């Protein structure tokens, strides 16, 4: 298998664009490709060199574009193929690479393949999906297995007027395609080839862990905690051995040796040794692999019923998760880094602090940027945008994953008040609010009222215009931090030296260094209060710092709330 030799992403910082919420270019209240093109200079100034753009293909938008109804057409709300071509050429002119988000695991139920499959059980398209007969228990027709889905209790949806069901790992409007069918694999290789010919630089492969299923379709024997008859059992359709071969074939047939970046989104409890095989520099079918392990290290995931005060960053768990992936992978793989994306709340609300807003946003930026790997930030992080803290249940239910969970929580007896406080803390819609560009109405996102619910961040001074003009803003801190990270000298140090953790057992501080001709060190207080840190080095230079002055005496650093340093030390 031929792999990219230059591995350009090792010198880059990526940026995740959620197009619907990035910038409206045609005044209909919805973000689009024209809007994105109009802000490429902003992204260039920020210093990012590649964009992962969440799906832009034709879609009924049941799951915001992750439900594709035509892979060869651009969703008209985002623009046209011509707009995509323009985006590619304008971005490339600015040395920004473009990665499309390609959904290989499922289509929309409105995709013509699925429509044909439903209409004609003897059609070839029927074999692109997974249909199975239900189980008769007494006089009741039950789904073929007790497997749960990520969004709904069962991963089987009954086909009306028949005793068959179709499989969906996510929403019921998103039937999984059957990757054990060679024809399906061929069709997806052709789709990728089409966009490579158009000039895209890579793909983020969505939900790729789930391509291979346990085709024996036997019940899971995991314990059914909520007693609804279904259990989410990752072993049935996540990270199964066949996945490697499917991706290997995809790489070969779609890329045909061309230098195109493949990043897999691999959740489903993937272990570092599995990730390592998939992203191996020489033999892995992918180049980079997003795992989920450092996203929810604060008890926020599924935290319905908890109070806000109970959500506290587990700094040890974070360090442990960064390290176990680093240790397993860095010798043989390149790795991506990220805090959060469009599937999570805002970073500020996850690991940061509303009280120490600027300090925490800067601290989190610095801490991630100088770890081994290719950092990706999610739109709005660079502005310290916040969650949708005034959102209503309806606002949050605009996301299908959340709508399904609201139904389950109500069934389980939670009050709407409990559900709402949970959603304002943890739901995906928190990160899908329009980006705030300036202080004008709707934050300069659109001339008309945005279709998506929006935050008041733009009025509180957290917008691109105000932050551009303020030398101490979060935006300008990001610009400096990214520029330093991309500096060839420091980037080499980060990518090619050993990462060494300092005072590993400190419960509040993340600190690490990279030793080379120069040694650079990061020290971050992850708490909204003051802590102490033993410091046995000599400071040769302070490269980045989010406070004034250094509080150091007798080898003890006093770290103020979310104080963070990038130092050159001896
Ligand atoms: C990925 C996407 C998420 C989507 C899911 C199903 O996890 O990031 O937004 O809902 O796949 O496609
Ligand atoms: Ca628009």
mmCIF file with all atom_site columns, N, CA, C and O and ligand atoms in Angstrom, residues 19-20 23-35 76-79 445-446, ligand 2:
data_model
loop_
_atom_site.group_PDB
_atom_site.id
_atom_site.type_symbol
_atom_site.label_atom_id
_atom_site.label_alt_id
_atom_site.label_comp_id
_atom_site.label_asym_id
_atom_site.label_entity_id
_atom_site.label_seq_id
_atom_site.pdbx_PDB_ins_code
_atom_site.Cartn_x
_atom_site.Cartn_y
_atom_site.Cartn_z
_atom_site.occupancy
_atom_site.B_iso_or_equiv
_atom_site.pdbx_formal_charge
_atom_site.auth_seq_id
_atom_site.auth_comp_id
_atom_site.auth_asym_id
_atom_site.auth_atom_id
_atom_site.pdbx_PDB_model_num
ATOM   1  N  N   . UNK A 1 19  ? -20.612 24.329 8.752  1.00 0.00 ? 19  UNK A N   1
ATOM   2  C  CA  . UNK A 1 19  ? -20.931 25.358 7.762  1.00 0.00 ? 19  UNK A CA  1
ATOM   3  C  C   . UNK A 1 19  ? -22.246 26.109 8.028  1.00 0.00 ? 19  UNK A C   1
ATOM   4  O  O   . UNK A 1 19  ? -22.330 27.303 7.769  1.00 0.00 ? 19  UNK A O   1
ATOM   5  N  N   . UNK A 1 20  ? -23.205 25.405 8.564  1.00 0.00 ? 20  UNK A N   1
ATOM   6  C  CA  . UNK A 1 20  ? -24.506 26.027 8.807  1.00 0.00 ? 20  UNK A CA  1
ATOM   7  C  C   . UNK A 1 20  ? -24.386 27.214 9.777  1.00 0.00 ? 20  UNK A C   1
ATOM   8  O  O   . UNK A 1 20  ? -25.204 28.132 9.751  1.00 0.00 ? 20  UNK A O   1
ATOM   9  N  N   . UNK A 1 23  ? -20.929 31.270 8.497  1.00 0.00 ? 23  UNK A N   1
ATOM   10 C  CA  . UNK A 1 23  ? -21.203 32.620 7.979  1.00 0.00 ? 23  UNK A CA  1
ATOM   11 C  C   . UNK A 1 23  ? -22.205 32.512 6.829  1.00 0.00 ? 23  UNK A C   1
ATOM   12 O  O   . UNK A 1 23  ? -22.015 31.717 5.903  1.00 0.00 ? 23  UNK A O   1
ATOM   13 N  N   . UNK A 1 24  ? -23.234 33.313 6.908  1.00 0.00 ? 24  UNK A N   1
ATOM   14 C  CA  . UNK A 1 24  ? -24.252 33.341 5.856  1.00 0.00 ? 24  UNK A CA  1
ATOM   15 C  C   . UNK A 1 24  ? -23.803 34.292 4.749  1.00 0.00 ? 24  UNK A C   1
ATOM   16 O  O   . UNK A 1 24  ? -23.550 35.468 5.004  1.00 0.00 ? 24  UNK A O   1
ATOM   17 N  N   . UNK A 1 25  ? -23.712 33.763 3.532  1.00 0.00 ? 25  UNK A N   1
ATOM   18 C  CA  . UNK A 1 25  ? -23.234 34.604 2.430  1.00 0.00 ? 25  UNK A CA  1
ATOM   19 C  C   . UNK A 1 25  ? -24.346 35.125 1.531  1.00 0.00 ? 25  UNK A C   1
ATOM   20 O  O   . UNK A 1 25  ? -24.096 35.966 0.673  1.00 0.00 ? 25  UNK A O   1
ATOM   21 N  N   . UNK A 1 26  ? -25.581 34.611 1.679  1.00 0.00 ? 26  UNK A N   1
ATOM   22 C  CA  . UNK A 1 26  ? -26.634 35.056 0.752  1.00 0.00 ? 26  UNK A CA  1
ATOM   23 C  C   . UNK A 1 26  ? -27.892 35.570 1.457  1.00 0.00 ? 26  UNK A C   1
ATOM   24 O  O   . UNK A 1 26  ? -28.955 35.667 0.855  1.00 0.00 ? 26  UNK A O   1
ATOM   25 N  N   . UNK A 1 27  ? -27.753 35.865 2.742  1.00 0.00 ? 27  UNK A N   1
ATOM   26 C  CA  . UNK A 1 27  ? -28.845 36.545 3.434  1.00 0.00 ? 27  UNK A CA  1
ATOM   27 C  C   . UNK A 1 27  ? -30.102 35.722 3.680  1.00 0.00 ? 27  UNK A C   1
ATOM   28 O  O   . UNK A 1 27  ? -31.185 36.287 3.775  1.00 0.00 ? 27  UNK A O   1
ATOM   29 N  N   . UNK A 1 28  ? -29.964 34.389 3.798  1.00 0.00 ? 28  UNK A N   1
ATOM   30 C  CA  . UNK A 1 28  ? -31.157 33.607 4.140  1.00 0.00 ? 28  UNK A CA  1
ATOM   31 C  C   . UNK A 1 28  ? -31.115 33.076 5.578  1.00 0.00 ? 28  UNK A C   1
ATOM   32 O  O   . UNK A 1 28  ? -31.951 32.257 5.967  1.00 0.00 ? 28  UNK A O   1
ATOM   33 N  N   . UNK A 1 29  ? -30.127 33.528 6.344  1.00 0.00 ? 29  UNK A N   1
ATOM   34 C  CA  . UNK A 1 29  ? -30.078 33.135 7.752  1.00 0.00 ? 29  UNK A CA  1
ATOM   35 C  C   . UNK A 1 29  ? -29.368 31.809 8.009  1.00 0.00 ? 29  UNK A C   1
ATOM   36 O  O   . UNK A 1 29  ? -29.337 31.328 9.141  1.00 0.00 ? 29  UNK A O   1
ATOM   37 N  N   . UNK A 1 30  ? -28.804 31.221 6.953  1.00 0.00 ? 30  UNK A N   1
ATOM   38 C  CA  . UNK A 1 30  ? -28.115 29.932 7.092  1.00 0.00 ? 30  UNK A CA  1
ATOM   39 C  C   . UNK A 1 30  ? -26.684 30.083 6.566  1.00 0.00 ? 30  UNK A C   1
ATOM   40 O  O   . UNK A 1 30  ? -26.469 30.621 5.472  1.00 0.00 ? 30  UNK A O   1
ATOM   41 N  N   . UNK A 1 31  ? -25.734 29.586 7.301  1.00 0.00 ? 31  UNK A N   1
ATOM   42 C  CA  . UNK A 1 31  ? -24.347 29.632 6.843  1.00 0.00 ? 31  UNK A CA  1
ATOM   43 C  C   . UNK A 1 31  ? -24.193 28.856 5.543  1.00 0.00 ? 31  UNK A C   1
ATOM   44 O  O   . UNK A 1 31  ? -24.946 27.920 5.271  1.00 0.00 ? 31  UNK A O   1
ATOM   45 N  N   . UNK A 1 32  ? -23.210 29.227 4.726  1.00 0.00 ? 32  UNK A N   1
ATOM   46 C  CA  . UNK A 1 32  ? -23.061 28.583 3.418  1.00 0.00 ? 32  UNK A CA  1
ATOM   47 C  C   . UNK A 1 32  ? -21.620 28.732 2.905  1.00 0.00 ? 32  UNK A C   1
ATOM   48 O  O   . UNK A 1 32  ? -20.782 29.377 3.546  1.00 0.00 ? 32  UNK A O   1
ATOM   49 N  N   . UNK A 1 33  ? -21.377 28.128 1.749  1.00 0.00 ? 33  UNK A N   1
ATOM   50 C  CA  . UNK A 1 33  ? -20.002 28.129 1.213  1.00 0.00 ? 33  UNK A CA  1
ATOM   51 C  C   . UNK A 1 33  ? -19.546 29.537 0.825  1.00 0.00 ? 33  UNK A C   1
ATOM   52 O  O   . UNK A 1 33  ? -18.383 29.890 1.030  1.00 0.00 ? 33  UNK A O   1
ATOM   53 N  N   . UNK A 1 34  ? -20.452 30.333 0.265  1.00 0.00 ? 34  UNK A N   1
ATOM   54 C  CA  . UNK A 1 34  ? -20.066 31.721 -0.078 1.00 0.00 ? 34  UNK A CA  1
ATOM   55 C  C   . UNK A 1 34  ? -19.629 32.464 1.179  1.00 0.00 ? 34  UNK A C   1
ATOM   56 O  O   . UNK A 1 34  ? -18.658 33.227 1.158  1.00 0.00 ? 34  UNK A O   1
ATOM   57 N  N   . UNK A 1 35  ? -20.369 32.261 2.255  1.00 0.00 ? 35  UNK A N   1
ATOM   58 C  CA  . UNK A 1 35  ? -20.013 32.897 3.530  1.00 0.00 ? 35  UNK A CA  1
ATOM   59 C  C   . UNK A 1 35  ? -18.631 32.440 3.978  1.00 0.00 ? 35  UNK A C   1
ATOM   60 O  O   . UNK A 1 35  ? -17.795 33.250 4.399  1.00 0.00 ? 35  UNK A O   1
ATOM   61 N  N   . UNK A 1 76  ? -28.320 22.588 -1.505 1.00 0.00 ? 76  UNK A N   1
ATOM   62 C  CA  . UNK A 1 76  ? -28.540 23.950 -2.008 1.00 0.00 ? 76  UNK A CA  1
ATOM   63 C  C   . UNK A 1 76  ? -28.455 25.012 -0.907 1.00 0.00 ? 76  UNK A C   1
ATOM   64 O  O   . UNK A 1 76  ? -28.091 26.153 -1.184 1.00 0.00 ? 76  UNK A O   1
ATOM   65 N  N   . UNK A 1 77  ? -28.753 24.649 0.333  1.00 0.00 ? 77  UNK A N   1
ATOM   66 C  CA  . UNK A 1 77  ? -28.642 25.669 1.388  1.00 0.00 ? 77  UNK A CA  1
ATOM   67 C  C   . UNK A 1 77  ? -27.180 26.101 1.587  1.00 0.00 ? 77  UNK A C   1
ATOM   68 O  O   . UNK A 1 77  ? -26.908 27.186 2.084  1.00 0.00 ? 77  UNK A O   1
ATOM   69 N  N   . UNK A 1 78  ? -26.244 25.221 1.195  1.00 0.00 ? 78  UNK A N   1
ATOM   70 C  CA  . UNK A 1 78  ? -24.829 25.580 1.321  1.00 0.00 ? 78  UNK A CA  1
ATOM   71 C  C   . UNK A 1 78  ? -24.238 26.121 0.025  1.00 0.00 ? 78  UNK A C   1
ATOM   72 O  O   . UNK A 1 78  ? -23.171 26.709 0.029  1.00 0.00 ? 78  UNK A O   1
ATOM   73 N  N   . UNK A 1 79  ? -24.914 25.861 -1.098 1.00 0.00 ? 79  UNK A N   1
ATOM   74 C  CA  . UNK A 1 79  ? -24.405 26.370 -2.378 1.00 0.00 ? 79  UNK A CA  1
ATOM   75 C  C   . UNK A 1 79  ? -24.431 25.300 -3.450 1.00 0.00 ? 79  UNK A C   1
ATOM   76 O  O   . UNK A 1 79  ? -25.312 24.433 -3.469 1.00 0.00 ? 79  UNK A O   1
ATOM   77 N  N   . UNK A 1 445 ? -23.418 37.573 11.645 1.00 0.00 ? 445 UNK A N   1
ATOM   78 C  CA  . UNK A 1 445 ? -23.459 36.252 10.993 1.00 0.00 ? 445 UNK A CA  1
ATOM   79 C  C   . UNK A 1 445 ? -24.323 36.301 9.739  1.00 0.00 ? 445 UNK A C   1
ATOM   80 O  O   . UNK A 1 445 ? -24.011 35.697 8.717  1.00 0.00 ? 445 UNK A O   1
ATOM   81 N  N   . UNK A 1 446 ? -25.418 37.049 9.849  1.00 0.00 ? 446 UNK A N   1
ATOM   82 C  CA  . UNK A 1 446 ? -26.366 37.137 8.736  1.00 0.00 ? 446 UNK A CA  1
ATOM   83 C  C   . UNK A 1 446 ? -27.093 38.472 8.829  1.00 0.00 ? 446 UNK A C   1
ATOM   84 O  O   . UNK A 1 446 ? -27.142 39.087 9.892  1.00 0.00 ? 446 UNK A O   1
HETATM 85 CA CA1 . LIG B 2 .   ? -27.105 31.285 3.401  1.00 0.00 ? 2   LIG B CA1 1
#
